[in-house]
């Protein structure tokens, strides 16, 4: 697989504080990556380092197998960090023309990208007249001008209203479906869960996990069940060696699997025991639950 | 290189404040021609500035470069704010992320400074040449094109001064504070001069030492031209005062200013490289 970015033992210290500690991971072409972590876990610092705006303390990173200098490589990258930064006194088109000059690409994609983010009708308005959502969309248009190999987004929906969040997500999904590699930093887990196939999880600058989203926990998922005699249901399941922890909460029984089992098998098994369920759902832990489990287990 | 200049041009020209300042600067440079129109005609006293010899070649090179050098403050504001705005708008961060290297960033600013200085020099040269051709008492080619080192000194002076402004813009990151710092620096040089003169050395040595300070060295490049005027010297002779001043542009003075330019640009780069944005 073609590697787009390799980070090797990266460390960044701000005085006594270690923001990123011995971080290593790599980004491969074609996947959608999420960098997850609570606020202050080193996500933005890591992105800042690979984007040439923060100096590293030690370790190294290389773009595109290390064949080009960082600033040359960045011309093939599209990135938005935190707030959209543009010249407030210039219009959208003027700002994008400037970006084209910096990235050394032709200017004929400007209209196309403004169309993609839905700003074509406001293209000649000054940047300072834009709402936050529009600014963020302009930033995405700007990041896409060079048809980047990888799109890096740091908290792209931060501070937006629900409609704005939805618009940005739709745009991200659209870009991802076109096969662009995406690296998305966020503390919003459902956001990452919706679009990412791989995650890197950070806490206090250290890597807790990196790999596929569904491989995060060695988990077989769980069943949610309802029956009019919950205690009987519980005792039957406790006798079955396939189940681990079983709990009843708000009239809903949750049984965690210790090995693979599909819903049909369980349904037949319980029916044979004379139990007719009124509710049966098989689920995997959401990213949030997995994340909390992971961060908790690392703390202990 | 053209690309870097284009980048800066887009940033500057689309900013209304910068555009107005740049345009007014060049209008002011041209307006020195209006000095020629100054005429007093009060009864017996007839005074026509153009006729007391300020537009004579080669004196005009000295006079015009000296006077127009004061207008550089207009461009100083533009330069300080073009640097400081990159910080306050955080666009410097975006520029780097978009693939401009830190070296290219400084280079693009420095090239802009060079262009400002070069255009100003060409401008002053042209205006002076035209004024001289109209009013000068001497119009032989060798005389017209003598003493051109004042024009060179003017260029070096602007480059040095603008580089200083650029550095202050990066150092302080706020345009108003950077301009304040510039004034503060001028005062500091004044105080230093006073202290050295008071405690350490005599007048001449003090002047030599001060010649190594950034602002003083830039000022030294073009010395005041008024006492050089024949009319003024005649008056001085009559009152028994002898004026002997050194008007020349010295090679070592140019070297000092070029040295400061190099230091300021290097420090700007080092500062940008060291900082986390």
Coordinates of C-alpha atoms in Angstrom, one line a residue:
Chain A
X1 CA 0.0 0.0 0.0
X2 CA 1.3 3.4 -0.9
X3 CA 2.2 5.4 2.2
X4 CA 1.2 9.0 2.3
X5 CA 2.5 10.0 5.7
X6 CA 4.8 8.3 8.1
X7 CA 5.2 9.6 11.6
X8 CA 8.1 8.1 13.6
X9 CA 8.6 8.7 17.3
X10 CA 7.4 12.3 17.2
X11 CA 7.7 14.3 20.4
X12 CA 6.8 17.9 21.1
X13 CA 7.5 19.6 24.3
X14 CA 6.1 23.0 25.3
X15 CA 8.4 23.9 28.2
X16 CA 7.6 21.3 30.9
X17 CA 4.5 20.1 29.1
X18 CA 4.8 17.2 26.7
X19 CA 2.1 17.7 24.1
X20 CA 3.0 14.7 21.9
X21 CA 5.0 11.8 23.2
X22 CA 6.8 9.2 21.0
X23 CA 4.0 9.1 18.5
X24 CA 4.3 6.8 15.5
X25 CA 1.7 6.0 12.9
X26 CA 1.3 5.9 9.2
X27 CA -1.4 6.9 6.7
X28 CA -2.0 4.8 3.7
X29 CA -3.6 5.9 0.4
X30 CA -7.4 5.6 0.0
X31 CA -8.4 5.2 3.6
X32 CA -10.3 7.7 5.8
X33 CA -8.5 8.2 9.1
X34 CA -9.7 9.7 12.3
X35 CA -7.5 11.1 15.0
X36 CA -9.4 10.9 18.2
X37 CA -8.8 12.3 21.6
X38 CA -10.1 14.6 24.2
X39 CA -9.3 18.3 24.1
X40 CA -5.6 18.9 24.7
X41 CA -4.5 15.4 23.8
X42 CA -2.1 16.6 21.1
X43 CA -4.2 16.2 17.9
X44 CA -3.7 19.7 16.6
X45 CA -0.1 19.8 17.7
X46 CA 0.6 16.6 15.7
X47 CA -1.1 18.0 12.7
X48 CA 0.8 21.3 13.2
X49 CA 4.1 19.5 13.1
X50 CA 3.4 17.5 9.9
X51 CA 2.1 20.7 8.3
X52 CA 5.2 22.7 9.0
X53 CA 3.8 25.2 11.4
X54 CA 5.0 23.7 14.7
X55 CA 8.6 22.7 15.3
X56 CA 9.1 19.2 16.6
X57 CA 11.3 18.5 19.6
X58 CA 12.4 15.1 18.4
X59 CA 11.4 12.3 16.1
X60 CA 10.6 12.7 12.4
X61 CA 8.0 12.4 9.8
X62 CA 8.0 12.0 6.0
X63 CA 5.5 12.8 3.3
X64 CA 5.1 10.5 0.3
X65 CA 7.9 8.1 1.2
X66 CA 10.2 11.0 2.0
X67 CA 11.0 11.8 -1.6
X68 CA 10.1 15.5 -1.4
X69 CA 10.7 18.4 1.0
X70 CA 7.9 19.2 3.4
X71 CA 6.7 22.4 1.7
X72 CA 6.8 20.8 -1.7
X73 CA 4.7 17.9 -0.3
X74 CA 2.2 20.3 1.2
X75 CA 1.4 21.5 -2.2
X76 CA -0.2 18.1 -2.8
X77 CA -2.0 18.2 0.5
X78 CA -5.2 20.1 1.4
X79 CA -5.4 21.1 5.0
X80 CA -7.7 23.1 7.3
X81 CA -6.5 23.8 10.8
X82 CA -8.9 25.0 13.5
X83 CA -10.4 28.4 12.3
X84 CA -10.4 29.2 8.6
X85 CA -7.6 31.8 8.0
X86 CA -8.0 34.0 5.0
X87 CA -7.4 37.7 4.2
X88 CA -10.6 39.4 5.4
X89 CA -10.4 42.3 3.0
X90 CA -10.3 40.0 -0.1
X91 CA -13.1 38.2 -1.8
X92 CA -13.5 34.5 -1.9
X93 CA -12.2 34.4 -5.5
X94 CA -9.2 36.6 -4.7
X95 CA -8.3 34.5 -1.7
X96 CA -8.5 31.3 -3.7
X97 CA -6.4 32.9 -6.5
X98 CA -3.7 33.6 -3.9
X99 CA -3.8 29.9 -2.7
X100 CA -3.4 28.8 -6.4
X101 CA -0.3 30.9 -6.7
X102 CA 1.1 29.4 -3.5
X103 CA 0.3 25.9 -4.5
X104 CA 1.4 26.5 -8.1
X105 CA -1.8 25.2 -9.6
X106 CA -3.9 26.7 -12.3
X107 CA -6.8 28.9 -11.4
X108 CA -9.5 27.2 -13.5
X109 CA -10.7 25.0 -10.6
X110 CA -11.8 27.9 -8.5
X111 CA -15.4 28.0 -9.8
X112 CA -15.7 24.2 -9.7
X113 CA -14.7 24.0 -6.0
X114 CA -16.8 26.9 -5.0
X115 CA -19.7 25.2 -6.6
X116 CA -18.9 22.0 -4.7
X117 CA -19.2 23.8 -1.3
X118 CA -22.1 25.9 -2.4
X119 CA -20.5 29.3 -2.4
X120 CA -20.6 30.2 -6.0
X121 CA -23.3 32.8 -5.6
X122 CA -21.2 34.6 -3.0
X123 CA -17.8 34.3 -4.7
X124 CA -17.3 38.1 -5.0
X125 CA -18.2 38.9 -1.4
X126 CA -15.4 39.8 0.9
X127 CA -14.3 37.1 3.3
X128 CA -15.1 39.1 6.4
X129 CA -18.8 39.2 5.4
X130 CA -19.0 35.4 5.6
X131 CA -20.7 33.5 8.4
X132 CA -18.6 30.9 10.2
X133 CA -20.2 28.1 8.3
X134 CA -19.4 29.8 5.0
X135 CA -15.8 30.5 6.1
X136 CA -15.4 26.8 6.9
X137 CA -16.8 25.8 3.5
X138 CA -14.5 28.3 1.8
X139 CA -11.6 26.7 3.7
X140 CA -12.6 23.3 2.3
X141 CA -12.9 24.7 -1.2
X142 CA -9.4 26.1 -0.8
X143 CA -8.0 22.8 0.5
X144 CA -9.4 21.1 -2.5
X145 CA -8.0 23.4 -5.2
X146 CA -5.1 21.2 -6.0
X147 CA -7.1 18.0 -6.0
X148 CA -5.0 16.9 -3.0
X149 CA -3.7 13.4 -2.4
X150 CA -4.8 13.8 1.2
X151 CA -7.3 16.1 2.9
X152 CA -6.5 17.0 6.5
X153 CA -9.3 18.4 8.6
X154 CA -8.9 19.6 12.1
X155 CA -12.2 19.9 14.0
X156 CA -14.0 21.0 10.8
X157 CA -17.4 21.2 12.5
X158 CA -16.3 23.1 15.6
X159 CA -18.5 26.0 16.4
X160 CA -21.0 25.4 13.6
X161 CA -24.8 25.1 14.0
X162 CA -26.5 21.8 13.2
X163 CA -27.2 22.8 9.7
X164 CA -23.6 23.8 9.1
X165 CA -22.3 20.6 10.7
X166 CA -24.6 18.6 8.4
X167 CA -23.3 20.5 5.3
X168 CA -19.7 19.9 6.2
X169 CA -20.3 16.2 6.8
X170 CA -22.1 15.8 3.5
X171 CA -19.1 17.5 1.8
X172 CA -16.6 15.2 3.6
X173 CA -18.6 12.1 2.7
X174 CA -18.7 13.2 -0.9
X175 CA -15.0 13.8 -1.0
X176 CA -14.3 10.5 0.7
X177 CA -16.5 8.6 -1.8
X178 CA -14.3 10.0 -4.6
X179 CA -11.4 8.1 -3.1
X180 CA -9.5 11.0 -1.6
X181 CA -7.5 10.0 1.5
X182 CA -8.8 11.9 4.5
X183 CA -7.3 12.6 7.9
X184 CA -9.9 13.9 10.3
X185 CA -9.1 15.1 13.8
X186 CA -12.0 15.4 16.1
X187 CA -13.2 14.9 19.6
X188 CA -16.6 14.2 18.3
X189 CA -16.8 10.4 18.2
X190 CA -19.9 10.0 16.3
X191 CA -18.5 12.3 13.6
X192 CA -15.4 10.0 13.2
X193 CA -17.5 6.9 13.4
X194 CA -19.7 8.1 10.5
X195 CA -16.9 8.7 8.1
X196 CA -13.7 6.9 9.2
X197 CA -12.4 3.4 8.5
X198 CA -9.3 3.8 10.6
X199 CA -8.5 5.6 13.8
X200 CA -5.6 6.8 15.8
X201 CA -6.5 7.4 19.4
X202 CA -4.5 9.8 21.5
X203 CA -4.6 10.7 25.2
X204 CA -2.2 13.2 26.8
X205 CA 0.0 13.0 23.7
X206 CA 0.3 9.3 23.8
X207 CA -1.1 6.8 21.3
X208 CA -3.6 4.4 22.8
X209 CA -4.6 2.7 19.6
X210 CA -4.1 2.8 15.8
X211 CA -5.8 0.6 13.3
X212 CA -9.2 -0.2 11.9
X213 CA -12.3 1.2 13.7
X214 CA -13.9 -2.2 14.1
X215 CA -10.7 -3.8 15.5
X216 CA -10.4 -1.5 18.3
X217 CA -11.7 -3.8 21.0
X218 CA -11.6 -7.6 20.8
X219 CA -15.4 -7.6 21.1
X220 CA -18.2 -9.7 19.6
X221 CA -20.8 -7.2 20.4
X222 CA -23.9 -7.6 22.6
X223 CA -27.6 -8.3 22.5
X224 CA -30.4 -6.2 23.8
X225 CA -33.4 -8.3 24.8
X226 CA -36.8 -7.8 26.3
X227 CA -39.1 -10.4 27.8
X228 CA -41.9 -10.2 30.3
X229 CA -40.0 -12.2 32.9
X230 CA -36.6 -10.7 32.9
X231 CA -35.1 -12.7 35.8
X232 CA -35.9 -16.0 34.1
X233 CA -34.3 -14.7 30.9
X234 CA -31.3 -13.6 32.8
X235 CA -30.8 -17.0 34.6
X236 CA -31.1 -18.9 31.3
X237 CA -28.4 -16.7 29.7
X238 CA -26.1 -16.9 32.7
X239 CA -26.1 -20.7 32.2
X240 CA -24.9 -20.2 28.6
X241 CA -21.1 -20.1 28.3
X242 CA -21.3 -17.8 25.3
X243 CA -22.2 -14.9 27.4
X244 CA -20.1 -12.8 29.8
X245 CA -21.5 -9.9 31.6
X246 CA -25.3 -9.6 31.8
X247 CA -27.2 -6.6 33.1
X248 CA -30.7 -5.3 33.3
X249 CA -31.3 -1.6 33.0
X250 CA -34.6 0.2 32.5
X251 CA -36.4 -3.0 31.6
X252 CA -33.8 -3.8 28.9
X253 CA -31.5 -6.7 29.3
X254 CA -28.0 -6.4 27.8
X255 CA -25.9 -9.5 27.4
X256 CA -22.3 -9.2 26.2
X257 CA -20.9 -12.0 24.0
X258 CA -17.7 -13.9 24.7
X259 CA -17.7 -15.5 21.3
X260 CA -19.4 -15.1 17.9
X261 CA -23.1 -15.7 17.8
X262 CA -25.7 -14.4 15.5
X263 CA -29.2 -13.3 16.4
X264 CA -31.0 -16.2 14.7
X265 CA -29.1 -18.8 16.8
X266 CA -30.0 -17.0 20.0
X267 CA -33.6 -16.5 19.0
X268 CA -34.0 -20.3 18.3
X269 CA -32.2 -21.2 21.5
X270 CA -34.5 -19.0 23.7
X271 CA -37.6 -20.2 21.8
X272 CA -36.7 -23.8 22.5
X273 CA -36.5 -22.8 26.2
X274 CA -40.0 -21.4 26.0
X275 CA -39.1 -17.7 25.9
X276 CA -40.7 -15.5 23.2
X277 CA -38.8 -12.2 23.0
X278 CA -40.6 -9.0 22.5
X279 CA -37.3 -7.2 21.6
X280 CA -34.1 -8.5 20.1
X281 CA -31.2 -6.4 18.7
X282 CA -27.6 -7.4 18.1
X283 CA -25.2 -4.4 18.4
X284 CA -21.6 -3.6 18.3
X285 CA -20.3 -1.1 20.8
X286 CA -20.4 2.4 19.4
X287 CA -17.1 4.2 19.0
X288 CA -17.9 6.2 22.0
X289 CA -18.4 3.1 24.2
X290 CA -15.2 1.6 22.8
X291 CA -13.3 4.8 23.3
X292 CA -14.4 5.1 26.9
X293 CA -13.5 1.4 27.6
X294 CA -10.2 1.9 26.0
X295 CA -9.2 5.1 27.8
X296 CA -10.5 3.6 31.1
X297 CA -8.6 0.4 30.8
X298 CA -5.4 2.3 30.0
X299 CA -5.9 4.5 33.1
X300 CA -6.2 1.5 35.4
Chain B
X1 CA 10.8 34.8 -7.8
X2 CA 8.1 36.3 -10.0
X3 CA 5.6 34.0 -8.2
X4 CA 6.6 35.3 -4.8
X5 CA 6.2 38.9 -5.9
X6 CA 2.8 38.1 -7.4
X7 CA 1.8 36.6 -4.1
X8 CA 2.7 39.7 -2.2
X9 CA 1.2 41.9 -4.9
X10 CA -2.2 40.2 -4.5
X11 CA -2.1 40.6 -0.7
X12 CA -1.1 44.3 -0.9
X13 CA -3.1 45.6 -3.8
X14 CA -6.4 44.1 -2.6
X15 CA -6.0 45.9 0.8
X16 CA -7.5 49.3 0.5
X17 CA -5.4 50.9 3.2
X18 CA -2.2 49.7 1.7
X19 CA -3.2 50.8 -1.7
X20 CA -4.1 54.3 -0.6
X21 CA -0.8 54.6 1.3
X22 CA 1.3 53.4 -1.6
X23 CA -0.5 55.7 -4.0
X24 CA -0.2 58.7 -1.7
X25 CA 3.5 57.9 -1.2
X26 CA 4.2 58.1 -5.0
X27 CA 2.0 61.2 -5.3
X28 CA 4.1 62.8 -2.6
X29 CA 7.3 61.8 -4.3
X30 CA 6.1 63.6 -7.4
X31 CA 4.9 66.5 -5.4
X32 CA 8.5 67.5 -4.7
X33 CA 8.3 69.1 -8.2
X34 CA 5.9 71.6 -6.7
X35 CA 8.7 73.0 -4.6
X36 CA 9.8 74.6 -7.9
X37 CA 6.7 76.7 -7.8
X38 CA 7.4 78.3 -4.5
X39 CA 7.8 82.0 -5.1
X40 CA 7.8 84.9 -2.7
X41 CA 7.3 88.2 -4.1
X42 CA 7.1 90.7 -1.3
X43 CA 8.0 94.1 -2.5
X44 CA 11.8 94.3 -2.7
X45 CA 12.3 90.7 -1.6
X46 CA 12.0 88.3 -4.5
X47 CA 12.5 84.7 -3.7
X48 CA 12.1 81.9 -6.1
X49 CA 13.2 78.6 -4.7
X50 CA 13.9 77.1 -8.1
X51 CA 16.3 80.0 -8.8
X52 CA 18.6 79.7 -5.8
X53 CA 20.1 76.6 -7.2
X54 CA 18.4 73.7 -5.5
X55 CA 17.7 72.2 -8.9
X56 CA 21.2 72.5 -10.2
X57 CA 22.9 69.4 -11.3
X58 CA 24.5 67.6 -9.5
X59 CA 23.3 69.2 -6.3
X60 CA 19.7 68.2 -7.2
X61 CA 20.6 64.5 -6.7
X62 CA 21.6 65.2 -3.1
X63 CA 18.7 67.5 -2.3
X64 CA 15.9 65.5 -3.8
X65 CA 17.0 62.1 -2.3
X66 CA 17.5 63.8 1.1
X67 CA 14.0 65.3 1.1
X68 CA 12.1 62.4 -0.4
X69 CA 13.7 60.0 2.0
X70 CA 11.4 61.4 4.7
X71 CA 8.3 60.1 2.9
X72 CA 9.6 56.6 3.4
X73 CA 7.5 56.5 6.6
X74 CA 4.4 56.0 4.5
X75 CA 5.8 52.8 3.1
X76 CA 7.1 51.9 6.5
X77 CA 3.5 51.7 7.7
X78 CA 2.6 49.5 4.7
X79 CA 5.5 47.2 5.3
X80 CA 5.0 46.8 9.1
X81 CA 1.3 46.1 8.6
X82 CA 1.8 43.7 5.8
X83 CA 4.0 41.7 8.1
X84 CA 1.9 42.1 11.3
X85 CA -1.4 41.4 9.5
X86 CA -0.1 38.0 8.5
X87 CA 0.1 37.2 12.2
X88 CA -3.2 38.9 13.3
X89 CA -5.1 37.2 10.5
X90 CA -3.2 34.0 11.1
X91 CA -2.8 33.9 7.3
X92 CA 1.0 33.2 7.8
X93 CA -0.1 29.8 9.2
X94 CA -2.3 29.1 6.2
X95 CA 0.4 30.2 3.8
X96 CA 2.8 27.7 5.3
X97 CA 0.2 24.9 5.3
X98 CA -0.6 25.7 1.7
X99 CA 3.0 24.9 0.8
X100 CA 5.0 28.1 1.1
X101 CA 8.2 27.4 2.9
X102 CA 9.4 29.7 5.7
X103 CA 12.3 30.8 3.5
X104 CA 10.0 31.6 0.6
X105 CA 7.8 33.6 3.0
X106 CA 10.6 35.8 4.1
X107 CA 12.0 36.0 0.6
X108 CA 8.6 37.2 -0.7
X109 CA 8.5 40.0 1.9
X110 CA 12.1 40.9 1.2
X111 CA 11.6 41.0 -2.5
X112 CA 8.6 43.3 -1.9
X113 CA 10.9 45.6 0.1
X114 CA 13.5 45.6 -2.7
X115 CA 10.8 46.4 -5.2
X116 CA 9.5 49.3 -3.1
X117 CA 13.0 50.7 -2.8
X118 CA 13.8 50.2 -6.4
X119 CA 10.6 51.8 -7.7
X120 CA 11.1 54.7 -5.3
X121 CA 14.6 55.2 -6.6
X122 CA 13.6 55.1 -10.2
X123 CA 10.8 57.5 -9.4
X124 CA 13.1 60.0 -7.6
X125 CA 15.7 59.7 -10.3
X126 CA 13.2 60.4 -13.1
X127 CA 11.5 63.3 -11.2
X128 CA 14.9 64.9 -10.4
X129 CA 16.1 64.4 -13.9
X130 CA 13.1 66.2 -15.3
X131 CA 13.2 69.0 -12.8
X132 CA 16.9 69.4 -13.3
X133 CA 16.6 69.6 -17.1
X134 CA 14.0 72.3 -16.7
X135 CA 15.7 74.4 -14.0
X136 CA 19.4 73.6 -13.8
X137 CA 21.9 76.2 -14.7
X138 CA 24.2 73.4 -15.9
X139 CA 23.2 70.9 -18.5
X140 CA 26.3 69.2 -19.7
X141 CA 26.0 65.5 -19.7
X142 CA 29.1 64.8 -17.4
X143 CA 27.7 67.2 -14.9
X144 CA 24.2 65.8 -15.0
X145 CA 25.4 62.3 -14.4
X146 CA 27.9 63.2 -11.7
X147 CA 27.3 62.5 -8.0
X148 CA 24.9 59.7 -8.7
X149 CA 26.1 57.9 -5.6
X150 CA 23.4 59.9 -3.8
X151 CA 20.8 57.9 -5.8
X152 CA 22.5 54.7 -4.9
X153 CA 22.7 55.7 -1.2
X154 CA 19.0 56.5 -1.4
X155 CA 18.2 53.0 -2.6
X156 CA 20.4 51.4 0.1
X157 CA 18.9 53.6 2.8
X158 CA 15.4 52.6 1.8
X159 CA 16.2 48.9 1.7
X160 CA 17.9 49.1 5.1
X161 CA 15.0 51.0 6.7
X162 CA 12.3 48.8 5.2
X163 CA 14.2 45.6 6.3
X164 CA 14.2 47.1 9.8
X165 CA 10.4 47.6 9.6
X166 CA 10.0 44.1 8.3
X167 CA 11.9 42.7 11.2
X168 CA 9.9 44.8 13.7
X169 CA 6.7 43.5 12.1
X170 CA 7.7 39.9 12.7
X171 CA 9.2 40.6 16.1
X172 CA 6.2 42.5 17.6
X173 CA 3.4 41.0 15.5
X174 CA 1.2 44.0 15.9
X175 CA 1.5 46.9 13.5
X176 CA 0.8 49.7 15.9
X177 CA 3.2 48.4 18.5
X178 CA 5.9 47.8 15.9
X179 CA 5.7 51.4 14.7
X180 CA 5.8 52.4 18.4
X181 CA 8.9 50.3 18.8
X182 CA 10.5 52.0 15.8
X183 CA 10.0 55.4 17.5
X184 CA 11.2 54.0 20.8
X185 CA 14.3 52.7 19.0
X186 CA 15.0 56.2 17.6
X187 CA 14.8 57.6 21.1
X188 CA 17.0 54.9 22.4
X189 CA 19.7 55.7 19.9
X190 CA 19.4 59.4 20.9
X191 CA 19.8 58.5 24.6
X192 CA 22.8 56.2 23.8
X193 CA 24.4 59.0 21.9
X194 CA 23.9 61.3 24.8
X195 CA 25.3 58.8 27.3
X196 CA 28.4 58.1 25.2
X197 CA 29.1 61.7 24.6
X198 CA 28.6 62.5 28.3
X199 CA 30.6 59.8 29.9
X200 CA 32.9 58.2 27.4
X201 CA 34.2 60.0 24.3
X202 CA 34.5 63.4 22.6
X203 CA 32.2 64.5 19.8
X204 CA 34.0 63.0 16.8
X205 CA 34.4 59.5 18.4
X206 CA 30.8 59.5 19.5
X207 CA 29.7 60.3 15.9
X208 CA 31.9 57.4 14.6
X209 CA 30.4 55.0 17.1
X210 CA 26.8 56.2 16.4
X211 CA 27.5 55.5 12.8
X212 CA 27.3 51.8 13.5
X213 CA 23.8 52.0 15.0
X214 CA 21.0 51.0 12.5
X215 CA 18.9 54.2 12.3
X216 CA 21.9 56.6 12.6
X217 CA 23.8 54.7 9.9
X218 CA 20.8 55.0 7.6
X219 CA 20.6 58.7 8.3
X220 CA 24.3 59.1 7.7
X221 CA 24.0 57.9 4.1
X222 CA 22.4 61.1 3.0
X223 CA 23.6 64.1 5.0
X224 CA 21.7 67.3 5.1
X225 CA 22.2 69.3 1.9
X226 CA 21.1 72.8 3.0
X227 CA 24.5 74.1 4.1
X228 CA 25.9 73.0 0.8
X229 CA 23.8 75.5 -1.2
X230 CA 25.9 78.3 -2.6
X231 CA 23.4 80.8 -1.4
X232 CA 23.6 79.6 2.2
X233 CA 27.4 79.5 2.0
X234 CA 27.6 83.0 0.8
X235 CA 25.5 84.2 3.7
X236 CA 27.7 82.2 6.1
X237 CA 30.8 83.7 4.6
X238 CA 29.4 87.2 5.1
X239 CA 28.8 86.6 8.8
X240 CA 32.2 85.1 9.1
X241 CA 31.1 81.6 9.8
X242 CA 32.9 78.8 8.0
X243 CA 30.9 75.7 7.1
X244 CA 32.9 72.7 6.4
X245 CA 30.8 69.6 6.3
X246 CA 31.5 66.3 4.8
X247 CA 28.8 65.6 2.3
X248 CA 30.1 62.6 0.6
X249 CA 28.5 59.2 0.6
X250 CA 31.2 56.9 1.9
X251 CA 31.6 53.3 0.9
X252 CA 31.9 52.1 4.5
X253 CA 28.6 53.8 5.3
X254 CA 26.8 51.8 2.6
X255 CA 28.5 48.6 3.9
X256 CA 27.2 49.2 7.4
X257 CA 23.6 49.7 6.2
X258 CA 23.9 46.6 4.0
X259 CA 25.2 44.7 7.0
X260 CA 22.2 45.7 9.1
X261 CA 19.9 44.7 6.2
X262 CA 21.5 41.3 6.2
X263 CA 21.2 41.0 9.9
X264 CA 17.5 42.1 10.0
X265 CA 16.5 39.7 7.2
X266 CA 18.4 36.8 8.8
X267 CA 16.9 37.5 12.2
X268 CA 13.4 37.6 10.7
X269 CA 14.0 34.2 9.1
X270 CA 15.5 32.8 12.3
X271 CA 12.6 34.1 14.4
X272 CA 10.0 32.7 12.0
X273 CA 11.8 29.4 11.9
X274 CA 12.0 29.1 15.7
X275 CA 8.5 30.1 16.4
X276 CA 5.5 27.7 16.7
X277 CA 2.6 29.2 15.0

